[in-house]
Tab-separated table of C-alpha atoms and ligand atoms in Angstrom:
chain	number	residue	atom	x	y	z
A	15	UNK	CA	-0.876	6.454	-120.831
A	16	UNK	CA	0.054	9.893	-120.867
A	17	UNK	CA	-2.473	11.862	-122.245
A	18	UNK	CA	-5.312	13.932	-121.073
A	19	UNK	CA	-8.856	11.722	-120.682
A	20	UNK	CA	-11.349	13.994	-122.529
A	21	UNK	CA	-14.427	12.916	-121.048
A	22	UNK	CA	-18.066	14.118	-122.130
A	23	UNK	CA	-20.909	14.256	-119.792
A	24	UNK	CA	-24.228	12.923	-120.343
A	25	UNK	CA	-27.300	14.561	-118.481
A	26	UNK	CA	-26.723	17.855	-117.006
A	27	UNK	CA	-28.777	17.839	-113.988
A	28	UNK	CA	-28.358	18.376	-110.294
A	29	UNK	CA	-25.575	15.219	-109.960
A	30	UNK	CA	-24.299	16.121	-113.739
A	31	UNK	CA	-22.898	19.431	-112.698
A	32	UNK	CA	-21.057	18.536	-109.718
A	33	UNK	CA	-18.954	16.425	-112.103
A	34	UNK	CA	-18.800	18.619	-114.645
A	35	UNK	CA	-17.205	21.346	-112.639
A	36	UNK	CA	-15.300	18.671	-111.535
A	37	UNK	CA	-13.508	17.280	-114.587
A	38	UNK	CA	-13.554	21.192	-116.228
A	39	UNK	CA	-10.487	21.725	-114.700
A	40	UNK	CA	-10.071	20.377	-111.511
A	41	UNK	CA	-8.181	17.346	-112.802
A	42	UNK	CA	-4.577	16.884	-113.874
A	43	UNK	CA	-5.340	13.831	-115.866
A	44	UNK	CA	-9.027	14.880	-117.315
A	45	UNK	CA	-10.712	17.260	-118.963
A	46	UNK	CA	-14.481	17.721	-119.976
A	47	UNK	CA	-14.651	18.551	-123.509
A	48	UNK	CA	-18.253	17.886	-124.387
A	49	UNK	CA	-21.990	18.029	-122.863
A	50	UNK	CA	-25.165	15.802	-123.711
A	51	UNK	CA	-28.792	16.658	-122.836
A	52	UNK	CA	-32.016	16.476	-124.752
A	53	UNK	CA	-33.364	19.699	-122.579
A	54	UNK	CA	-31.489	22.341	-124.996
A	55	UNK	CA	-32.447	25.058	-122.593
A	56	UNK	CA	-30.672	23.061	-119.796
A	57	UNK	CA	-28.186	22.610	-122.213
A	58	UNK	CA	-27.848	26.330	-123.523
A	59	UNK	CA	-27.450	27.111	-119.744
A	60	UNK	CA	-24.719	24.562	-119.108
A	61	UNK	CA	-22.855	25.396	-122.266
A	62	UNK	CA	-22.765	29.480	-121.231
A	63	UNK	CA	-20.647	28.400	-117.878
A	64	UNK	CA	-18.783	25.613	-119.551
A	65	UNK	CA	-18.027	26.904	-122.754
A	66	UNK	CA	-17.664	23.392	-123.936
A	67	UNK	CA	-16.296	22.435	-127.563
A	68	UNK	CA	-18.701	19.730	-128.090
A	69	UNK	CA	-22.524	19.878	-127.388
A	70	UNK	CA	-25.071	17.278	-128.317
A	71	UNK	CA	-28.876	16.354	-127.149
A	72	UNK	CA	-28.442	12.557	-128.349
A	73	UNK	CA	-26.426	10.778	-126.706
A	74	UNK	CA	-25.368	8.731	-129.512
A	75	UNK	CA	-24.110	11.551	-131.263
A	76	UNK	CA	-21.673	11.971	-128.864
A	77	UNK	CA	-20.577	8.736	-128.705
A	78	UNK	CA	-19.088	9.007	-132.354
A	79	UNK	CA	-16.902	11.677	-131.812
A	80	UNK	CA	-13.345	10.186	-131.698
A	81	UNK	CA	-11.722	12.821	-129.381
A	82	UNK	CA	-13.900	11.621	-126.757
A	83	UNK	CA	-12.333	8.438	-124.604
A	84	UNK	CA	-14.746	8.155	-121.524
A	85	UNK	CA	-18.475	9.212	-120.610
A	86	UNK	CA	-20.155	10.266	-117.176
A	87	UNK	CA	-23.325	8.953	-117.420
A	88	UNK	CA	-25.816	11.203	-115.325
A	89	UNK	CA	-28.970	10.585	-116.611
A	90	UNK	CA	-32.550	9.477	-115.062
A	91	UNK	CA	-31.912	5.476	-113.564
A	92	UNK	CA	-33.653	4.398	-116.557
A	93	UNK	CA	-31.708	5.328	-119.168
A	94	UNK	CA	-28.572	3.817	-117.875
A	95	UNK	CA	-28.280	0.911	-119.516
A	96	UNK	CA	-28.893	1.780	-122.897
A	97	UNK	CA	-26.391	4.147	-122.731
A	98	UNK	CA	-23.890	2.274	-120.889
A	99	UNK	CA	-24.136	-0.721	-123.678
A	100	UNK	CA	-24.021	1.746	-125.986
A	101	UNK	CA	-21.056	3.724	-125.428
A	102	UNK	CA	-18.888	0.725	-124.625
A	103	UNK	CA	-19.572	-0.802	-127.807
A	104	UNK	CA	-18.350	2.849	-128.958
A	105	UNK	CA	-15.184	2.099	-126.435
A	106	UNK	CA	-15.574	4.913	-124.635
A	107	UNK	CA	-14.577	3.965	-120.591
A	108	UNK	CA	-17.827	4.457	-118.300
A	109	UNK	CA	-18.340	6.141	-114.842
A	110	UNK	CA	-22.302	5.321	-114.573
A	111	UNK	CA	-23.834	7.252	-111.332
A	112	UNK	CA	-25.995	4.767	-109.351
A	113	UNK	CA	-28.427	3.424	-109.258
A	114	UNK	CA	-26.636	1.342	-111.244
A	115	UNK	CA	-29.701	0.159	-113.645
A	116	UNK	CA	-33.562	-1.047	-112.934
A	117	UNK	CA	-33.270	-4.108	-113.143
A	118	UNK	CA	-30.235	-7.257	-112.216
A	119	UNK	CA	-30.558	-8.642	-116.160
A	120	UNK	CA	-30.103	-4.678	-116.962
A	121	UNK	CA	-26.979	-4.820	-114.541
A	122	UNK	CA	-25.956	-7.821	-116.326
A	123	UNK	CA	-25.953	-6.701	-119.744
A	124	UNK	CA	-23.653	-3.212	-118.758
A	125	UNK	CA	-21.478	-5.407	-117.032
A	126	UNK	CA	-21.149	-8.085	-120.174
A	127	UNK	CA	-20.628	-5.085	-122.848
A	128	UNK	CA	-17.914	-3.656	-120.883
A	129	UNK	CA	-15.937	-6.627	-120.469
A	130	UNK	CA	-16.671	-7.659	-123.862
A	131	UNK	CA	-15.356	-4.036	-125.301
A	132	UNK	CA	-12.508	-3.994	-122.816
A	133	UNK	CA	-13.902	-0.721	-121.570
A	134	UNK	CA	-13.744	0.139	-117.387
A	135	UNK	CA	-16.769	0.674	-115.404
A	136	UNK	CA	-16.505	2.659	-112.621
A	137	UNK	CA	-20.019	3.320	-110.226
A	138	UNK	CA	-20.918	6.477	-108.202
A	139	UNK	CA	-20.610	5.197	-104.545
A	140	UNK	CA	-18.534	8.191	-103.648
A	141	UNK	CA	-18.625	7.440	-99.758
A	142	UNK	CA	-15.714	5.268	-100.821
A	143	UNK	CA	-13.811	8.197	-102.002
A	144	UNK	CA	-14.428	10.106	-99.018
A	145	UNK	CA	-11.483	10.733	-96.293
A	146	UNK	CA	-13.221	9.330	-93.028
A	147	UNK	CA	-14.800	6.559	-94.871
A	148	UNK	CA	-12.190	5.108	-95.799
A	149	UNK	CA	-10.423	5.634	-93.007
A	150	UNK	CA	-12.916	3.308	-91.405
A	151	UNK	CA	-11.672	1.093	-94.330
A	152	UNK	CA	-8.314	0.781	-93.104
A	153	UNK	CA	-8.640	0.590	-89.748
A	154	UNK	CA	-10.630	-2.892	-90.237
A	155	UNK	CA	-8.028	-3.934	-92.488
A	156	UNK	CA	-5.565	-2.920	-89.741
A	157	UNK	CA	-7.255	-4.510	-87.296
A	158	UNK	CA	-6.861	-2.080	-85.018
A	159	UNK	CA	-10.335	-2.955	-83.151
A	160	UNK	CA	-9.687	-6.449	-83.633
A	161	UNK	CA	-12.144	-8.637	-85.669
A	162	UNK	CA	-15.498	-6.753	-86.997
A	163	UNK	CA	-18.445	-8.344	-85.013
A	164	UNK	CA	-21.030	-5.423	-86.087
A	165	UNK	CA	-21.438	-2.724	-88.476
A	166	UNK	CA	-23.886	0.144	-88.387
A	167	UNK	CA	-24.839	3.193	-90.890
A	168	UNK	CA	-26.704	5.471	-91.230
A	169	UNK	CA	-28.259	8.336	-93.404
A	170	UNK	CA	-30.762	10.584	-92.952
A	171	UNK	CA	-32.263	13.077	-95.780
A	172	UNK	CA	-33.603	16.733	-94.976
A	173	UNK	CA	-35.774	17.159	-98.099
A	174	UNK	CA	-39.810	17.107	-98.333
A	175	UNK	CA	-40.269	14.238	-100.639
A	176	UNK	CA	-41.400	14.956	-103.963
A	177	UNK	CA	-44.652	13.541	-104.870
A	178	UNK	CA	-43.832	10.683	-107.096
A	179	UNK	CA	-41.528	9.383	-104.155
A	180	UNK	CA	-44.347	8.445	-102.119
A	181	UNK	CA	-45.361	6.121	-104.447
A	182	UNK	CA	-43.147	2.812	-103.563
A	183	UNK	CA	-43.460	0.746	-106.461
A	184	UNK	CA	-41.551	4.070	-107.992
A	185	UNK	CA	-39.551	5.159	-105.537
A	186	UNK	CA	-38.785	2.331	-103.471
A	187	UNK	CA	-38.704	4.958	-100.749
A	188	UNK	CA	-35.596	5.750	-98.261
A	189	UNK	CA	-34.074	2.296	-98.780
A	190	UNK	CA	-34.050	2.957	-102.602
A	191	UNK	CA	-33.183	6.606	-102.101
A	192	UNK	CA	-31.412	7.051	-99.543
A	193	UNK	CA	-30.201	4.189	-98.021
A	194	UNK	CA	-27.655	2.286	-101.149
A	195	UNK	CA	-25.368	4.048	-100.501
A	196	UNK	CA	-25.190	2.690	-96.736
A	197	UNK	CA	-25.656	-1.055	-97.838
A	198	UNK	CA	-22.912	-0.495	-100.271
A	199	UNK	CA	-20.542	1.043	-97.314
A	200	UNK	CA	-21.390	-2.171	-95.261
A	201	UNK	CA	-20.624	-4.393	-98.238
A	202	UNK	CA	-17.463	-2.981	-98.617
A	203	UNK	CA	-16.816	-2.912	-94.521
A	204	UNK	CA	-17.618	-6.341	-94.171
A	205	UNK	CA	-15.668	-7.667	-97.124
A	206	UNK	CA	-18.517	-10.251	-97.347
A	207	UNK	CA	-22.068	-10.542	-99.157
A	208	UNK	CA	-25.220	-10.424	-97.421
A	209	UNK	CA	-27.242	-13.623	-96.415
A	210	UNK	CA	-29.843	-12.194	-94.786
A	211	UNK	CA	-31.778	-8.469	-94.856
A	212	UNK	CA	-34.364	-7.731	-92.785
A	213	UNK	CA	-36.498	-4.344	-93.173
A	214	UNK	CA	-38.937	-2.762	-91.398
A	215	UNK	CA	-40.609	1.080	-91.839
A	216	UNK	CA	-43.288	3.451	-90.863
A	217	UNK	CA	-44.474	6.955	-92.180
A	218	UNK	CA	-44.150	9.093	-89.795
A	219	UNK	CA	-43.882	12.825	-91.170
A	220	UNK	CA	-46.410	12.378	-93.600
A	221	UNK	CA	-49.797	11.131	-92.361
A	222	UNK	CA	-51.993	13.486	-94.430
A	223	UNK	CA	-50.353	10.904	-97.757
A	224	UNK	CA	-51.245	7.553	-95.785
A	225	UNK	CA	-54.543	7.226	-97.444
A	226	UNK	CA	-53.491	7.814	-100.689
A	227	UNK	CA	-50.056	6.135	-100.201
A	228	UNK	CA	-50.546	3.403	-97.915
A	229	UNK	CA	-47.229	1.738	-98.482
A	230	UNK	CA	-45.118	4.969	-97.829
A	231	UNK	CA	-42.350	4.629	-94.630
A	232	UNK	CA	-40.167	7.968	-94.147
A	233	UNK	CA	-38.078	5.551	-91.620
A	234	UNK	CA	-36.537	2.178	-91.595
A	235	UNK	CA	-34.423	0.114	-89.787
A	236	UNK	CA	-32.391	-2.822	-91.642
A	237	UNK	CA	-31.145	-5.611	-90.498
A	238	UNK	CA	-28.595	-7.792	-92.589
A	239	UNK	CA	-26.073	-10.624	-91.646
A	240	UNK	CA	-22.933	-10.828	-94.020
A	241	UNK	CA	-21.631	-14.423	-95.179
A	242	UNK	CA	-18.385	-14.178	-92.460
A	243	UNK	CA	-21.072	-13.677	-89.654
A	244	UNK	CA	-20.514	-9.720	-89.666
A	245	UNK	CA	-23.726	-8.202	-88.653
A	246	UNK	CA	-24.984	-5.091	-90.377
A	247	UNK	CA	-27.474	-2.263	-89.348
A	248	UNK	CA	-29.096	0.473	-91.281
A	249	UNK	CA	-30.832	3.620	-89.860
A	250	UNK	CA	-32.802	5.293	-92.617
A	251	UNK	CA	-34.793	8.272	-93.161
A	252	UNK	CA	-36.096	11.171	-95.312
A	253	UNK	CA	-37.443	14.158	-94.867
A	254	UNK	CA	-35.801	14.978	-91.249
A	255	UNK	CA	-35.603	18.312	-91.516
A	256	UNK	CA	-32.388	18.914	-89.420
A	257	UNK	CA	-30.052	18.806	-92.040
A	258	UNK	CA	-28.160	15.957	-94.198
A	259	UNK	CA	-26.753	13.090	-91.333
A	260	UNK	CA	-24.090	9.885	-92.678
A	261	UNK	CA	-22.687	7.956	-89.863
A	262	UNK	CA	-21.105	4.525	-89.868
A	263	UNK	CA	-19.694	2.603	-86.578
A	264	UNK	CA	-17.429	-0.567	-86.904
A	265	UNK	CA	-17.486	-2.318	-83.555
A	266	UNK	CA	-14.430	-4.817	-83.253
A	267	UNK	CA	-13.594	-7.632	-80.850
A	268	UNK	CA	-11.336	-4.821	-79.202
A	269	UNK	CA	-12.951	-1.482	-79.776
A	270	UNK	CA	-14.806	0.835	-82.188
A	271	UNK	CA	-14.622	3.507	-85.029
A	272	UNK	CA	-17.160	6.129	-85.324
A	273	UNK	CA	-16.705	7.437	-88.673
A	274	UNK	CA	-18.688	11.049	-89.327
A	275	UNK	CA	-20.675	13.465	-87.587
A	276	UNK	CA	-22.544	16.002	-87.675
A	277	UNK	CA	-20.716	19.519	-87.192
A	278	UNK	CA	-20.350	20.637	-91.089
A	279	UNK	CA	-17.449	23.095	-90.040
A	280	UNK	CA	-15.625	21.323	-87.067
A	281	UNK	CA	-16.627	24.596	-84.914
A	282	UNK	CA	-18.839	24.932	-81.519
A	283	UNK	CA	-19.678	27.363	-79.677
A	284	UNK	CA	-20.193	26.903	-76.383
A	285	UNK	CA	-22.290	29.796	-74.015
A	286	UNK	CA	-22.813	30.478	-70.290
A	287	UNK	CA	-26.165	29.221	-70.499
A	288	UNK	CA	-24.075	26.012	-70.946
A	289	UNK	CA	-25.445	24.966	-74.169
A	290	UNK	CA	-23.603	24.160	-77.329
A	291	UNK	CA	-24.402	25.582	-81.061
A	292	UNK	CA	-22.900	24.088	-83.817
A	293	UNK	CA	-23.661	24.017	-87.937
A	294	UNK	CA	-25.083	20.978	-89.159
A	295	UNK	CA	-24.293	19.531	-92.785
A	296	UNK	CA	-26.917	21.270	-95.131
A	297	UNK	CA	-26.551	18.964	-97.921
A	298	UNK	CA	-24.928	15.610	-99.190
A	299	UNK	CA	-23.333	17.813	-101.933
A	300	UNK	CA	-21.304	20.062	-99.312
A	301	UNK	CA	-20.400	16.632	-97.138
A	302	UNK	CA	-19.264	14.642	-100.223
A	303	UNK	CA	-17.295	17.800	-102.259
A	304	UNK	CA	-13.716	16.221	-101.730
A	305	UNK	CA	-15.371	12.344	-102.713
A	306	UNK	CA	-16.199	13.453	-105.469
A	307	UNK	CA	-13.018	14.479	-106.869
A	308	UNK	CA	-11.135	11.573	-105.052
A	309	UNK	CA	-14.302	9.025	-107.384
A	310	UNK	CA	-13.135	10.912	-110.342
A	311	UNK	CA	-9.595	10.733	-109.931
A	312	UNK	CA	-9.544	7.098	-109.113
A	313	UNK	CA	-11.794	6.439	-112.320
A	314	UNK	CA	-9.087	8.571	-114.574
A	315	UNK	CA	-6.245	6.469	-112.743
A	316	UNK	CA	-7.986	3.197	-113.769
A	317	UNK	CA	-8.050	4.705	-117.399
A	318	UNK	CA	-4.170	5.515	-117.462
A	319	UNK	CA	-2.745	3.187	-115.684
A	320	UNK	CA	-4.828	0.040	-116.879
A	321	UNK	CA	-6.281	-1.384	-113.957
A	322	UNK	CA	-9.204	-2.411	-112.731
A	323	UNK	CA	-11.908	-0.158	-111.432
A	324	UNK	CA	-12.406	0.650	-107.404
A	325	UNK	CA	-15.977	0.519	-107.480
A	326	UNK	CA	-17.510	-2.466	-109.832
A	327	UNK	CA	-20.148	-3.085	-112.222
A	328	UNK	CA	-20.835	-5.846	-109.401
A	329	UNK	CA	-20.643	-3.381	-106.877
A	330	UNK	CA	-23.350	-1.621	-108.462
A	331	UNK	CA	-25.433	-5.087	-108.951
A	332	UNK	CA	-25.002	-6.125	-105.810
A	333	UNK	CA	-26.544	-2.620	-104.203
A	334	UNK	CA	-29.376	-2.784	-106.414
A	335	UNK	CA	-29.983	-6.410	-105.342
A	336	UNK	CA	-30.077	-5.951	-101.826
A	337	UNK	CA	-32.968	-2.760	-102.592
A	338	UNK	CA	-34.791	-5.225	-104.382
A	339	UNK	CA	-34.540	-7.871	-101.684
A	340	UNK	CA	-34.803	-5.273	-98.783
A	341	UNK	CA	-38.156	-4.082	-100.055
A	342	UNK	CA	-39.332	-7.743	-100.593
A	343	UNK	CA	-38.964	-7.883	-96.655
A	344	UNK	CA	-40.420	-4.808	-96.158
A	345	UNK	CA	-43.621	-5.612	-98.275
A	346	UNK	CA	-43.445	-9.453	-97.072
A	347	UNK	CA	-42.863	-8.200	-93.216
A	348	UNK	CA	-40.328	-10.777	-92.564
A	349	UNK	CA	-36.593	-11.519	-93.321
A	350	UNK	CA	-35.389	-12.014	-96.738
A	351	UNK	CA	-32.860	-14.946	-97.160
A	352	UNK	CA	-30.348	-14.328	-100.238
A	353	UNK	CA	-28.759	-17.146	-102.025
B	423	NAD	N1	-24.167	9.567	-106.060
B	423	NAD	C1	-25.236	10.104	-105.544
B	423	NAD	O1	-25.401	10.163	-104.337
B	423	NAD	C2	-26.305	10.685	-106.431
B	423	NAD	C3	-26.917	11.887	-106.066
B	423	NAD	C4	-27.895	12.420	-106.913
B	423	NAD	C5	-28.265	11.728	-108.064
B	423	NAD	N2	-27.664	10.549	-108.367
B	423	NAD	C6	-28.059	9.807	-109.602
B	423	NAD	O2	-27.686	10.573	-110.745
B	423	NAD	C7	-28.649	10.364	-111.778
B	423	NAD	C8	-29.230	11.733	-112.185
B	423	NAD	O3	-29.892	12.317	-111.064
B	423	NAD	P1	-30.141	13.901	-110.959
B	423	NAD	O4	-30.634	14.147	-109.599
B	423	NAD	O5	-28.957	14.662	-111.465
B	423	NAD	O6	-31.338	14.073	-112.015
B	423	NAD	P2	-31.768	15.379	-112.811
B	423	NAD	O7	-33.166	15.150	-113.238
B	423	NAD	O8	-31.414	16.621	-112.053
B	423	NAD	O9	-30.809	15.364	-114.104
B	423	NAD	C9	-30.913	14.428	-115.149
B	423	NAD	C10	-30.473	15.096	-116.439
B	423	NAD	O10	-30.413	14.118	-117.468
B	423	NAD	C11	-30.941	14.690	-118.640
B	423	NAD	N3	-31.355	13.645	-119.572
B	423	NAD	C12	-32.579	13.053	-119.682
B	423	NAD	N4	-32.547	12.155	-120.712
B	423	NAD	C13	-31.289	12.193	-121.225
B	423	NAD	C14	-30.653	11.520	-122.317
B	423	NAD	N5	-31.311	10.622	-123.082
B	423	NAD	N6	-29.364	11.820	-122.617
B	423	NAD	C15	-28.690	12.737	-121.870
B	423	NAD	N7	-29.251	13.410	-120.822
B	423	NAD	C16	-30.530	13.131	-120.507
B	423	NAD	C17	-32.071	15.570	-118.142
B	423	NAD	O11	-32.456	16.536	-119.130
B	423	NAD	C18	-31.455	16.187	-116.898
B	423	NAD	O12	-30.754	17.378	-117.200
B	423	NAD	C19	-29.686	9.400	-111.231
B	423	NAD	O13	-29.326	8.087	-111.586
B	423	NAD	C20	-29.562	9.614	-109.718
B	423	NAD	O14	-30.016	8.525	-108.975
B	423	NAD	C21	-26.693	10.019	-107.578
C-alpha cells in the first residue's frame, strides 16, 4: 500500500499529544488528520496547534468518516474497549495505549473484533521501540551472553502520587502504574510466559496516608519464574523524587547486558573535589521521545505492508494478567501460581 495512513486521535491528554505531534508530520507514511475529545476546551486548545481538518467530541463520529483508516486510542483505561470494538467494526486499524483494558474478558473481546474485522492491533509498550531495549533484545537472541538464566528491571517514578492512586483497588499502585511496562520487557526478554509472580511492598514516603490508605506500597519487589526456567525480577517505585529511572539486566550463562542508565545527556562532570555531577532523566516522556516514533512507525509499517503487529492484543492481555495476579500476591502475601 502506497498511500498516506490518515490516522485520527482519540483523547487529547498528556499521552495523546506526544502522538499527535508525532503522526502531524513526523511520519513519511502517516499523517494525523483528525482529533476526538469530549473536553471542547481541551479540544479548542489542541485544534489551535494542530490545525486539524477533522474535529469531533464523540468518538463515534469520527469513526464514520471514510478518509480516516486507523485510530490512536488515548483515552482513560476504561474507555478502551468500547472504543476499540467499536472502531474495528468501523475497520479502522487500532494502536490502543495500555493498559490495554480493565478487565481479561474486556481484553478478549478487542482482541476477537479485530480479528474478526481484519483490522491490526498494535499496544503502547514503547520500551520495545526504544534503541537500548532492544538492543538487549538482540543480544539474547545472539546469544552473545550465552543462555538467559536471570532477568531484572526496573522503574522508578519521580511524581507525588495523586490522591486517587493511593487507593489500590483503583490504582493498583506502582505495579499497575508503573511497573507493566517492566513485566512486559521481561515477557518479551524471556520469550516465555510467567508461572509464577511473587510481590511484595511497603509505603514508605507516605506515612501521613497509612491510616487512611492502609493498603498503599510506594515500593515493591517482584519475583516471577518464566515457563523455560528464566527467572525474572522487578524493582518498583513511585514517588522517588530523583528523577525518572528504567533499567533492565540480562545475565547469561557467559556474561551480562546492562541496558539504560541514568545520565539523561551522556555528559559528567567531574571536579577536584573528586566528585561527579551528572543530569538525571526528568521524565519518561524525554527518555522514551525516539520509542515513540520507532511504536508509531512500526504500527504504520504493519498497516502498509500487511503484517502482523509487533506488539499484540495478547501482549497487552498478558501484561494486564500478570497486574492482576501480581496484586493477588501482594494482597494474599504469598506467591501466585499461573496456569
Ligand atoms: N505508554 C505509556 O507509558 C503511557 C503513559 C501515559 C499514559 N498512558 C495511557 O494513556 C491513556 C491516557 O492517559 P493520559 O495520561 O494521557 O490521560 P489524560 O487524562 O491526560 O488524557 C485523557 C484524554 O482523553 C479524553 N477523553 C475522555 N473521554 C473520552 C472519550 N470518550 N473520547 C475521546 N477522548 C476522551 C480526556 O478529555 C483527556 O483529554 C491511559 O490509558 C494511560 O494509562 C500510557
Amino acid at each position: 500500500m502506497n498511500k498516506m495512513i490518515n490516522v485520527c486521535l482519540i483523547g487529547c491528554g498528556r499521552a495523546g499529544m506526544i502522538h499527535a505531534r508525532n503522526y502531524n508530520g513526523n511520519l513519511r507514511h502517516a499523517r494525523l488528520i483528525a482529533i476526538c475529545d469530549p473536553d471542547e476546551g481541551n479540544l479548542a486548545e489542541v485544534q489551535k496547534e494542530l490545525q486539524m481538518e477533522y474535529q469531533y467530541t464523540d468518538y463515534r463520529e469520527a469513526l464514520k468518516n471514510a478518509n480516516i483508516d486507523a485510530i490512536v486510542v488515548v483515552t482513560p483505561t476504561h474507555l478502551h474497549r468500547d472504543i476499540v470494538v467499536a472502531a474495528a467494526k468501523a475497520g479502522k486499524h487500532i494502536f490502543c495505549e495500555k493498559p490495554m483494558a480493565g478487565t481479561e474478558e474486556e481484553c478478549n473481546d478487542m482482541i476477537d473484533a479485530c480479528r474478526e474485522y481484519n483490522v491490526k492491533l498494535q499496544l503502547g509498550f514503547m520500551r520495545r521501540f526504544d534503541e537500548n531495549f532492544k538492543t538487549g533484545k538482540e543480544v539474547i537472541e545472539n546469544k552473545t551472553v550465552g543462555e538467559v538464566t536471570l532477568l531484572k528491571s526496573l522503574t522508578h517514578g519521580p511524581s507525588e502520587p495523586k490522591e486517587w492512586m493511593f487507593d489500590i483497588s483503583k490504582s493498583g499502585g506502582p505495579v499497575a502504574e508503573v511497573n507493566s511496562h517492566d513485566l512486559d520487557t521481561l515477557r518479551w526478554y524471556a520469550g516465555a510466559e510467567v508461572s509464577m509472580i511473587h510481590v511484595i511492598g511497603h509505603n514508605f514516603r507516605s506515612p501521613e496516608k497509612a491510616a487512611e490508605y492502609p493498603d498503599y506500597y510506594d515500593t515493591c519487589a517482584v519475583m516471577m519464574q518464566f515457563t523455560n526456567g528464566i527467572i525474572g525480577m522487578i524493582d518498583g517505585a513511585q514517588y522517588v523524587r530523583y528523577g525518572y529511572d528504567a533499567r533492565a539486566e540480562i545475565l547469561g550463562t557467559h556474561g551480562i547486558v546492562k541496558v539504560g542508565r541514568q545520565n539523561s545527556n551522556n555528559v559528567e562532570v567531574v571536579t577536584q573535589d573528586k566528585t561527579i555531577q551528572a543530569q538525571s532523566m526528568p521524565s519518561w516522556t524525554k527518555l522514551y521521545q525516539e520509542a515513540y516514533v520507532r511504536e508509531a512507525e512500526a504500527f504504520i509499517d504493519a498497516i502498509r505492508h500487511d503484517t502482523g503487529t509487533q506488539v499484540t492484543g495478547h501482549d497487552g492481555k498478558m501484561a494486564l494478567i500478570l497486574v492482576r495476579e501480581g496484586l493477588k500476591s501482594l494482597r494474599e502475601k504469598r506467591p501466585v501460581f499461573i496456569e
